[in-house]
Amino acid sequence: MRKNLLSIASALALSCSVSLALAQDNVDKKVSDLLSKMTLEEKIGQLTQYSGSELTGPQGEKINISEYIKTGKVGSVLNIYGTSEVSKYQKIAIEKSRLKIPLLFGQDVIHGYKTIFPVPIAMASSWDLDAVGAAQEVARNEATASGLNWTFTPMVDIARDPRWGRIVEGFGEDPYLASQFAKLSVEAFQGSDLGDETSMLATAKHYVGYGAVQAGRDYFTVDLSKRTLWEVFLPPFQAAINAQVASIMPAFTTMNGIPMTGNKEMTRDVLRNQLGFTGITVSDWNAINELIEWHVAANQSEAACEAIEAGVDIDMMSNAYINQLGALVKENKVPISLIDEAVARILKKKFELGLFEDPYKYCNADREVKEILSPENKAKARDVGKRSIVLLKNDDQTLPLSKSLNSIAVIGPLAEDTYSPMGPWFCNGSKDNTISVLNGIKQAVGKNTIIYYQKGCDVNSSDESMIDAAINTAKKADVIVAVLGENSDMSGEAASRSEIGLPGLQEKLLESLFNTGKPVVVVLLNGRPLTINWAQDHVQAIVEAWFPGSEAGHSIADVLFGDYNPSGKLPVTFPRSVGQIPIFYSHLNTGRPATAETKMLKYVSRYLDIDNSPLYPFGYGLSYTTFSYSPIELSASEIQPNDSATATVEVANTGEINGEEVVQLYIEKADSPIARPMQLKGFRKVEISAGNSVDVVFHIGPEELALYDIDMKKTVEKGIYNIYIGTSSVTYQKESITVK
Ligand code: GLC
């Protein structure tokens, strides 16, 4: 019986792979047939992308987009959305152009389409793949119901410099954690079948190393060693490619002197031949033209030539391809084969999406009404929002607050704000659909609780005129909730900051609030780690809420009043000072480590004026309960290179409240010809009821142990590996395993 079952299963698998291969052959044939009918101008048109009126970059050369579509000069558009708008432009392509090739419609659906979810750094703080996956699927459903078939998401740039505004857009400092979310996002947006009306093309961006910009300054230079490139910055892209990501966007930045948009080695050889990417590459906004500003191209013609040679398929908004490629081909400076291969990749995606069969498949107005901002979608936003919150401090069990307090003073420049909580890249969200922190608190408390509110100060000004009123109000209340942080326009693209403290007079306001003697709870709304040293040293409780999206007020209130026990963990290190940057957990030991014993000696790696340690480490986050970890139990203390073992810890909830704990696995090669850091290699988010415990088991094998050796070949080196399992990158149980 079992034999028959196995043979049926293998026959089924074989037939699936055969039908898949046949389907691909069928698409390839359609692509080559269509390609053979296209003029050179029509081919270049497929490589050209323009934006609708809502610009997400500098205004370039203005064109008449309808006319360009009609004459076959456009293959895809961005920032045109909604079934009626999309239908309007698709109709021009289908009814007016010669070959009736359907358009792709893209937008930055970074953390939600109309129902806005927490910003990606917040979703990464949840370490909750199920909750984040559900959020991305809602984003996909709302976007595809609104005409879109391409999103420029996920942004998978590893970031270790909080001066860089775009740290908000990614999944933090660690390649393993970012890779999990990269894979998850690609699968969520692309679904199991690209031909489904709820599937859309995903884009892994910005390839590669954008988060390592010099001094955290956006669009600046990037220099990385080959080892750092492959060990830290490429893994999330490899994860996205392994998940069959449809497109990749090269970064604005350079790699060792050559801009990614014109970098043949990186964007053609490494990306396609070494990482195995077969999809579409789309330039970033105007990035081809900007090769001139980088002084690597004398003019637009040279820029177009460098970009197409580097394997950039689509020119977003620079006009370089449409203006220059025709002449370059006719003058034999660019082989037609480079054009044909790029066009083929684009047509292939259009066939795979089913756009030739039904160009209007994403334009179902009834579906649009049903999907957008549904109660279920909002509930998922509230859920992932509360799971993304990190409890940074909670002295004297100040939190959770009682819902029957006599009075609460909600003070701060972001308390009533419904715009900033959406965060940057809020797509088509609206502040009118966003719940402020003040509103969330008001709706959460009992009818007898008085809620006072004062703004206290602006987010970023020197106007002291509101502070006194705030203090006088605060004095009347049982507890103060101070809602502080950044405006969303201080975060995201083109929003680097040279200092990363609370802007404006917020710290002055906070000190005045603290001096009233009332308990103070700080709620942070921000897009980057902040040097909130004073707050950490003084106030009773601090909650990191990031930019939580449409349901901000409800998610935050769920945590403040204990309807949800916070479970978030930091995906990025918080420095004590901007002077420590770049600071991250996975650092080398150095030859003169500043340990507890040595850190006050002279000749060690340390600062004269500040401790080496961060304000809050990677993986850190408190709970309303407490957890304890048993010593690690290894199934074997010695294994062969291709063998594996298990590492088990018993995690107990030693408090009185049910809670979730993110159990983290780190591994560090203790003896290698190459200095090695500890690296996250696994995690489990487990729910443990009060007074109970669970066994958490991690697999330790080649996947977890393999490292790039001296020749940059991934191998399992022999020797000793330290195994750390714990509640953060600094609090853990430790064991060692030897590979013989
Ligand atoms: C922007 C961003 C990129 C985005 C693109 C289109 O400049 O760098 O992430 O996808 O333009 O909006």
mmCIF file of C-alpha atoms in Angstrom, residues 632 634 647 665-668 700 705 721-725 733-737:
data_model
loop_
_atom_site.group_PDB
_atom_site.id
_atom_site.type_symbol
_atom_site.label_atom_id
_atom_site.label_comp_id
_atom_site.label_asym_id
_atom_site.label_seq_id
_atom_site.Cartn_x
_atom_site.Cartn_y
_atom_site.Cartn_z
ATOM 1 C CA ILE A 632 20.934 24.343 26.880
ATOM 2 C CA LEU A 634 22.579 19.415 23.251
ATOM 3 C CA ALA A 647 19.725 22.346 21.108
ATOM 4 C CA LEU A 665 19.390 31.256 18.696
ATOM 5 C CA TYR A 666 22.823 32.744 18.024
ATOM 6 C CA ILE A 667 25.914 30.880 16.838
ATOM 7 C CA GLU A 668 29.566 31.984 16.907
ATOM 8 C CA ILE A 700 21.909 22.794 14.511
ATOM 9 C CA LEU A 705 26.890 26.356 10.906
ATOM 10 C CA TYR A 721 30.922 26.666 17.827
ATOM 11 C CA ASN A 722 29.411 28.626 20.705
ATOM 12 C CA ILE A 723 25.644 28.201 20.908
ATOM 13 C CA TYR A 724 23.621 30.965 22.579
ATOM 14 C CA ILE A 725 19.899 30.690 23.243
ATOM 15 C CA GLN A 733 22.279 30.487 28.009
ATOM 16 C CA LYS A 734 25.528 29.272 26.403
ATOM 17 C CA GLU A 735 26.877 25.878 25.293
ATOM 18 C CA SER A 736 29.440 24.745 22.744
ATOM 19 C CA ILE A 737 29.466 22.086 20.072
#
